[in-house]
Short mmCIF file of C-alpha atoms and ligand atoms in Angstrom, two decimals:
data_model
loop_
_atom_site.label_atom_id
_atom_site.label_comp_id
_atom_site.label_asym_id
_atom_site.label_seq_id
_atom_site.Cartn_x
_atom_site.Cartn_y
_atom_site.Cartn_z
CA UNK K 1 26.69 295.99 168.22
CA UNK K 2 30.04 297.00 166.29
CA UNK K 3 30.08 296.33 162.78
CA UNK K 4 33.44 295.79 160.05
CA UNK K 5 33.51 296.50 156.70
CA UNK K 6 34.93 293.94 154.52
CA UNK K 7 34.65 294.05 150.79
CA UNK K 8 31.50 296.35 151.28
CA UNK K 9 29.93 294.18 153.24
CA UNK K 10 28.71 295.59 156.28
CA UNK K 11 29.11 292.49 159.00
CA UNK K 12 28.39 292.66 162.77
CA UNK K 13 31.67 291.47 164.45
CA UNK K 14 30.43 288.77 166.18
CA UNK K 15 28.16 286.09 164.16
CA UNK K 16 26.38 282.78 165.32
CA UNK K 17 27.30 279.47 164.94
CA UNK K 18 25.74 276.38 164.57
CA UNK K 19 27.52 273.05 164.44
CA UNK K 20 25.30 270.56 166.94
CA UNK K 21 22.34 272.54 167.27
CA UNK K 22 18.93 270.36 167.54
CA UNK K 23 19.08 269.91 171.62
CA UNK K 24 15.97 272.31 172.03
CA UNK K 25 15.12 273.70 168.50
CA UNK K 26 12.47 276.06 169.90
CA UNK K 27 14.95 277.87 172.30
CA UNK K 28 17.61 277.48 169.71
CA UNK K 29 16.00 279.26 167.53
CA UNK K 30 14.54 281.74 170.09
CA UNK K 31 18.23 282.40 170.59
CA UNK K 32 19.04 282.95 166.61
CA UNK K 33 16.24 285.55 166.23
CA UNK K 34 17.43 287.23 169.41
CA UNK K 35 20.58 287.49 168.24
CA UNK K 36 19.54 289.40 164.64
CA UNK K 37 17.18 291.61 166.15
CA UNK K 38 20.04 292.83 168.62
CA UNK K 39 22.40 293.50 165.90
CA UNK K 40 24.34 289.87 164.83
CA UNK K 41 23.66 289.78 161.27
CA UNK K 42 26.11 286.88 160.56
CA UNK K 43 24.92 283.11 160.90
CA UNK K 44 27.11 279.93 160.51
CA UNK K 45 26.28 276.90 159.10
CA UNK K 46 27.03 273.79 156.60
CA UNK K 47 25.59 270.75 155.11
CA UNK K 48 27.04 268.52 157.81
CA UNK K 49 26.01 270.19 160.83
CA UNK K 50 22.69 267.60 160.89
CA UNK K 51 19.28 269.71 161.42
CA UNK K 52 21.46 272.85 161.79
CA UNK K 53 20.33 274.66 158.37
CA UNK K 54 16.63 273.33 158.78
CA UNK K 55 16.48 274.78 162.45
CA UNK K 56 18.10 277.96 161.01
CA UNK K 57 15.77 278.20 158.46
CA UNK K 58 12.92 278.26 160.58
CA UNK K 59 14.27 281.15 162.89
CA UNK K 60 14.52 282.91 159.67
CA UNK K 61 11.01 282.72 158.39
CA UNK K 62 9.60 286.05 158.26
CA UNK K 63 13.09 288.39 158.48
CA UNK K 64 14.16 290.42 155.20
CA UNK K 65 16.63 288.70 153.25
CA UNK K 66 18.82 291.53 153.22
CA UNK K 67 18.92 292.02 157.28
CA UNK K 68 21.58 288.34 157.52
CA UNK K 69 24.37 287.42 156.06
CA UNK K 70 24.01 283.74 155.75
CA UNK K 71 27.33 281.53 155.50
CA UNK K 72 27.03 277.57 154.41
CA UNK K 73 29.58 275.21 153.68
CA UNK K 74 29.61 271.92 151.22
CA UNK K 75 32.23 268.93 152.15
CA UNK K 76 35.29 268.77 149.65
CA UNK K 77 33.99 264.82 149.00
CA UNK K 78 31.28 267.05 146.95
CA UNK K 79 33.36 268.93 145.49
CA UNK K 80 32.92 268.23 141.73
CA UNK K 81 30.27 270.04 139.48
CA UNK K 82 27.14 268.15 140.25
CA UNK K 83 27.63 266.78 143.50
CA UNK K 84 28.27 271.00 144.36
CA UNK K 85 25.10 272.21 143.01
CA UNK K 86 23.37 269.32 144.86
CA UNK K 87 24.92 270.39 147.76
CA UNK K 88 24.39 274.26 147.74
CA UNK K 89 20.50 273.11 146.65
CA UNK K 90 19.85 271.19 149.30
CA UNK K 91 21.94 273.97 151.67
CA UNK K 92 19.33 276.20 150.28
CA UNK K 93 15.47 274.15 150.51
CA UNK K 94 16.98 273.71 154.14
CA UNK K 95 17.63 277.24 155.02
CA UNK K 96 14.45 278.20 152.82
CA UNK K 97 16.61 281.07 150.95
CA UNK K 98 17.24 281.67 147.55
CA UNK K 99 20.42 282.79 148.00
CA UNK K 100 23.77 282.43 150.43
CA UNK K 101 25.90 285.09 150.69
CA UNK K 102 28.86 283.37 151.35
CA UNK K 103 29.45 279.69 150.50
CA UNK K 104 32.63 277.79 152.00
CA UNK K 105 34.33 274.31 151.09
CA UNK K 106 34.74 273.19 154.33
CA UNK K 107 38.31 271.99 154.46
CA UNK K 108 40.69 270.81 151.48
CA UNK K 109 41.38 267.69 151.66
CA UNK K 110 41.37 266.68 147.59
CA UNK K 111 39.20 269.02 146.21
CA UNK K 112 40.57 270.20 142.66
CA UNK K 113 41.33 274.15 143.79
CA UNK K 114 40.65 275.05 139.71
CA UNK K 115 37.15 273.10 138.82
CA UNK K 116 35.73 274.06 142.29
CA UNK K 117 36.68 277.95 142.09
CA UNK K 118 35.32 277.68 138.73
CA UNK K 119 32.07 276.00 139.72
CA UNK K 120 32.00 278.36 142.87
CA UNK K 121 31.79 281.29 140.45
CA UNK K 122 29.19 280.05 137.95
CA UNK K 123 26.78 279.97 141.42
CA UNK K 124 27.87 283.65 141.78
CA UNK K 125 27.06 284.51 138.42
CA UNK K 126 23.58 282.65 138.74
CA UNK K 127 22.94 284.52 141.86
CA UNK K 128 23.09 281.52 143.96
CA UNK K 129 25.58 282.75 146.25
CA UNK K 130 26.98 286.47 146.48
CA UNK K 131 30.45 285.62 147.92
CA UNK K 132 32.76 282.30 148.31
CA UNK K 133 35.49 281.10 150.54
CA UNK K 134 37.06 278.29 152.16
CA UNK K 135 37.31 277.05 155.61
CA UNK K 136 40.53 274.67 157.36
CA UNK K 137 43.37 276.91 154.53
CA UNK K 138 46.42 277.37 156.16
CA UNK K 139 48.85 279.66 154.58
CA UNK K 140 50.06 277.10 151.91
CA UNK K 141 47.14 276.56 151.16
CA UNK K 142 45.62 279.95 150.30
CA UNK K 143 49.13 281.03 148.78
CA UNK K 144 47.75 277.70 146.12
CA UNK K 145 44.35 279.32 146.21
CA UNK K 146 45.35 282.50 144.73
CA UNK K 147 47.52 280.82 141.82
CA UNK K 148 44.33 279.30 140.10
CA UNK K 149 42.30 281.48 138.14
CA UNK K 150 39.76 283.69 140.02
CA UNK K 151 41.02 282.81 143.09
CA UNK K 152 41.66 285.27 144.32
CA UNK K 153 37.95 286.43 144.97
CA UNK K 154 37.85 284.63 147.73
CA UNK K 155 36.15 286.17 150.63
CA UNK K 156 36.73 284.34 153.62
CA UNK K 157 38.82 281.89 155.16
CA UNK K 158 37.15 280.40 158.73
CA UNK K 159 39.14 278.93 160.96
CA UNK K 160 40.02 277.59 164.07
CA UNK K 161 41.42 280.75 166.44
CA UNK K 162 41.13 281.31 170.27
CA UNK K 163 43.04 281.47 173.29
CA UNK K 164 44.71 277.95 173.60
CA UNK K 165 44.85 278.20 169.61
CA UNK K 166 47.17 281.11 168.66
CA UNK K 167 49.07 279.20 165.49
CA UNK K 168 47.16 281.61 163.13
CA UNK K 169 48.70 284.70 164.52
CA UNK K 170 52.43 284.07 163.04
CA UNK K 171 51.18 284.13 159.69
CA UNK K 172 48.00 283.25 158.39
CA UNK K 173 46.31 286.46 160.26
CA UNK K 174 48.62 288.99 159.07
CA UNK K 175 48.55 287.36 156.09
CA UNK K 176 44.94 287.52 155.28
CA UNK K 177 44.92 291.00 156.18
CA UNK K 178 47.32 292.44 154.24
CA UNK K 179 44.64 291.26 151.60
CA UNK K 180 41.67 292.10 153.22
CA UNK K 181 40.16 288.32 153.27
CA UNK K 182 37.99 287.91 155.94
CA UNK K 183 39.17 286.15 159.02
CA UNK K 184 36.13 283.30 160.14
CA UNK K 185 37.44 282.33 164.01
CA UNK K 186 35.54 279.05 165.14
CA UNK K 187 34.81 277.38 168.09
CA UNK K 188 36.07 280.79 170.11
CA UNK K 189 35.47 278.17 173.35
CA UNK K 190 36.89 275.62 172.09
CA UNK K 191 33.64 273.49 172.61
CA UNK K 192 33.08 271.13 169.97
CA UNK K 193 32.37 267.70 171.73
CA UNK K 194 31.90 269.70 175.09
CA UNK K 195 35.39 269.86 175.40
CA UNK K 196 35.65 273.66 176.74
CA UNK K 197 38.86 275.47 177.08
CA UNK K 198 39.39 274.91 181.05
CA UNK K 199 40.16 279.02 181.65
CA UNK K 200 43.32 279.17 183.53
CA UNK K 201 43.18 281.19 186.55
CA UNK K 202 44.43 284.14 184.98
CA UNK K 203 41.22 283.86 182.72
CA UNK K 204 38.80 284.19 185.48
CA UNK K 205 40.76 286.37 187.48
CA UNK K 206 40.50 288.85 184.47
CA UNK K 207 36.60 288.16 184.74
CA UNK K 208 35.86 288.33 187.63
CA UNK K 209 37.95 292.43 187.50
CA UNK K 210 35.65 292.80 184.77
CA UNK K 211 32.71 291.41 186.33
CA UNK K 212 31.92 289.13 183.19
CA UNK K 213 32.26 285.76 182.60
CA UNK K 214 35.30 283.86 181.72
CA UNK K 215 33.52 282.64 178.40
CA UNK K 216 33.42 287.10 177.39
CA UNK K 217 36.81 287.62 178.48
CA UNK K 218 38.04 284.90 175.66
CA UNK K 219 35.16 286.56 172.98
CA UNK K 220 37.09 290.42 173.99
CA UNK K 221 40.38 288.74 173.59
CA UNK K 222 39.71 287.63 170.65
CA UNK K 223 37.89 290.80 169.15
CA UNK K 224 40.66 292.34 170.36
CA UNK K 225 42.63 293.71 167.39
CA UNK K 226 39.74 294.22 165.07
CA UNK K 227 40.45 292.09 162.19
CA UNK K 228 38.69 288.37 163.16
CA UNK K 229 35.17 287.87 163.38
CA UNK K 230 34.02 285.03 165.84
CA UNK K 231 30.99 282.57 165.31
CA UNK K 232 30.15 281.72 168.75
CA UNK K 233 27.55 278.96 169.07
CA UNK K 234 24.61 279.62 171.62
CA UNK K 235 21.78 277.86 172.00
CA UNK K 236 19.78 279.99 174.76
CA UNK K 237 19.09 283.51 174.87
CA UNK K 238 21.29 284.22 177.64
CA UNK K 239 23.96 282.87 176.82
CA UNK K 240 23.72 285.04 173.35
CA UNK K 241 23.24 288.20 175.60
CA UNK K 242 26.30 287.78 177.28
CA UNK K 243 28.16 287.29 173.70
CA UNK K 244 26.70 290.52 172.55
CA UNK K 245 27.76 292.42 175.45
CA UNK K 246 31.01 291.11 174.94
CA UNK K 247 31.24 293.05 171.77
CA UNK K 248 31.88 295.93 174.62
CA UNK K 249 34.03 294.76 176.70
CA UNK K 250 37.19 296.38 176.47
CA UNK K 251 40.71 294.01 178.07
CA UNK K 252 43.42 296.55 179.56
CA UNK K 253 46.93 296.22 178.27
CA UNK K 254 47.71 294.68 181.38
CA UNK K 255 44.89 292.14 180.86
CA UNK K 256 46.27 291.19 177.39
CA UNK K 257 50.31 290.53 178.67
CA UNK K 258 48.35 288.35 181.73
CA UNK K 259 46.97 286.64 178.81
CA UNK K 260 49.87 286.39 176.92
CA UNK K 261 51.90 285.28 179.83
CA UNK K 262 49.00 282.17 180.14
CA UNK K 263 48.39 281.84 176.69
CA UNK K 264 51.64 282.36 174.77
CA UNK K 265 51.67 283.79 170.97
CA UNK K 266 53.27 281.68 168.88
CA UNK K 267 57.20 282.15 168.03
CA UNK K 268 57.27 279.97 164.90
CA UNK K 269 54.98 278.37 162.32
CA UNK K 270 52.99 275.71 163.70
CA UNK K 271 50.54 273.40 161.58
CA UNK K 272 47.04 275.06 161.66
CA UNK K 273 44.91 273.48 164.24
CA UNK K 274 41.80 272.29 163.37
CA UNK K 275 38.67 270.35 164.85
N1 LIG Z 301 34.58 275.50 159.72
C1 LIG Z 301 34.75 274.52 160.58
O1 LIG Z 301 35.40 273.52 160.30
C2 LIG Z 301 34.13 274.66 161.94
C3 LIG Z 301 34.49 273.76 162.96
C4 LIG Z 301 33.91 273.93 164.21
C5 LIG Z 301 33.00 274.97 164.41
N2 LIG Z 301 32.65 275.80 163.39
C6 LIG Z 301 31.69 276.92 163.58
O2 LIG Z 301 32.01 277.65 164.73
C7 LIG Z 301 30.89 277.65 165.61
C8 LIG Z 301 31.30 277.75 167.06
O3 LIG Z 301 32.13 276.71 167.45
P1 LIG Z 301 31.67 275.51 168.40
O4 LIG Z 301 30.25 275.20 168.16
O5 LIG Z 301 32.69 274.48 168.20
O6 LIG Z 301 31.85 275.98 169.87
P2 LIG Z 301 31.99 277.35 170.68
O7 LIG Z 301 31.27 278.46 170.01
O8 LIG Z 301 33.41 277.51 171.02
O9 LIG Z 301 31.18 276.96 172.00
C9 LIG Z 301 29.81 276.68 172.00
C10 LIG Z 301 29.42 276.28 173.41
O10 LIG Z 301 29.60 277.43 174.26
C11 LIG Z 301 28.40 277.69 174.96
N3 LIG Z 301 28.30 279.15 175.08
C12 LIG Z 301 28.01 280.04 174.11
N4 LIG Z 301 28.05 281.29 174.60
C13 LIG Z 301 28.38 281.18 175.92
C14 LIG Z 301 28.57 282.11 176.96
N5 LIG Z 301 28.47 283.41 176.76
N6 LIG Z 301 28.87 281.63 178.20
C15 LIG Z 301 29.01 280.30 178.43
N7 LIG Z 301 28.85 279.37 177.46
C16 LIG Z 301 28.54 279.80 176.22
C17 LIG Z 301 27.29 277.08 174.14
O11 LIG Z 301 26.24 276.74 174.99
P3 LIG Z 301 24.68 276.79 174.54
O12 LIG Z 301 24.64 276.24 173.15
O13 LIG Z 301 24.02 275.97 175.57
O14 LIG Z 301 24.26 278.23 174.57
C18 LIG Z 301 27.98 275.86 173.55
O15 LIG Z 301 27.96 274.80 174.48
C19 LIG Z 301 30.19 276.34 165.25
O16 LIG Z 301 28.91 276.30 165.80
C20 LIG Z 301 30.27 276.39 163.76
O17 LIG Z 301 29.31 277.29 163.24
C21 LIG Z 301 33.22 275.66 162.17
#
């Protein structure tokens, strides 16, 4: 496994998701610990994902705190004072932690930015979380972020990013980097719903080259220039395996114009995507 540094946090550069899990909890979370005891120490979650942090919980039972970082999210319908401490306590009986390390308001819909950044850093003073971020900003919206006070701790931004889904790189990306906030990329296959990315033939023409699967070619892609870090959702172990080993495949130049040429960058803003 590869690791990034971000903020002094030491973070593998692939993590796990976990929106829908619950089809087969016991290879689900067969898959989780495989992942963390072959280097992933990032895991995805949030109060809406249904049994998600419950099943996640139970993979963790037994594992030192300190070998995950654990990311949750609360909806921006609970984003006021009490409904955001219920949240991030019921977040954490679920995952059976006394602690996240990095706790997200899922999108922005009409949550005050001030009261909840303010709220979101009483929970880091009381130790209840170690980091915060958001999840859905576009560049608007973290360019508001950053005018209310203490905003600008934010950690991470998570997002939607992969090949069919490029919008990100015009702005937000650089943007982010320039100020070192971490770059979340979600649904890497664009699979929420089951509704893959069909890989053009250009995709598994690369793949096959390779002699990896189409699915590792769009993970390389996108861990391509070093500065996102995807959350891949697996629910069996070899399906994990394959993500790891992804971490090490290298695309050729020439792969990456084939993908361009298939997959164009964007030339002009374009409304974030989202799912
Ligand atoms: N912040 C947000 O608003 C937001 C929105 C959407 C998603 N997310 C996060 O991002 C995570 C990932 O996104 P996602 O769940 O939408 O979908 P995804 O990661 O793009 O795709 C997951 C699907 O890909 C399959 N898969 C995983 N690794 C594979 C491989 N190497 N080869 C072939 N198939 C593979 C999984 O199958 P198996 O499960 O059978 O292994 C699952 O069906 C979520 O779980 C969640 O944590 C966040």
């Amino acid at each position: 496994m590869q690791f990034i540094n971000i903020q002094n946090e030491r973070l593998s550069t692939i993590g796990i998701g976990s929106a829908a899990l619950s089809g087969d909890r016991h290879a689900e979370q067969e898959a989780i610990r495989y992942g963390l005891s072959n280097g992933i120490n990032v895991i995805d979650t949030a109060e809406s994902y249904g049994d998600s942090e419950a099943i996640i919980g139970g993979a963790l039972k037994g594992i030192p705190r300190d070998q995950y970082f654990l990311i949750s999210k609360f909806l921006p319908q609970h984003a006021t004072p009490d409904l955001m401490r219920r949240s991030l306590e019921g977040s954490l009986r679920r995952l059976g932690v006394d602690y996240l390390d990095l706790y997200l308001l899922h999108w922005r819909e009409n949550a005050n930015l001030i009261t909840t950044v303010a709220e979101l850093e009483k929970f880091k003073q009381a130790g209840l979380i170690r980091h915060w971020g958001v999840s859905n900003f576009d560049t608007q919206d973290m360019e508001d972020l950053l005018t209310v006070p203490d905003g600008d701790h934010v950690f991470a931004n998570e997002d939607l990013y992969n090949l069919t889904s490029r919008g990100v790189e015009y702005d937000l990306l650089p943007w982010q980097q320039e100020r070192q906030i971490c770059f979340l990329s979600y649904s890497p296959f664009h699979a929420v719903g089951w509704n893959f990315i069909k890989p053009a033939t250009t995709v598994k023409e690369i793949a096959h080259e390779h002699g990896v699967t189409p699915q590792q070619v769009m993970l390389a892609w996108l861990l391509r220039n070093h500065n996102v870090l995807p959350l891949p959702k697996a629910g069996q172990i070899s399906h994990v395996q394959a993500n790891i080993a992804a971490v090490d495949l290298v695309l050729l130049p020439a792969d990456l114009s084939r993908l361009n040429t298939a997959y164009p960058a964007p030339t002009h803003k374009v409304p974030l995507d989202k799912i």
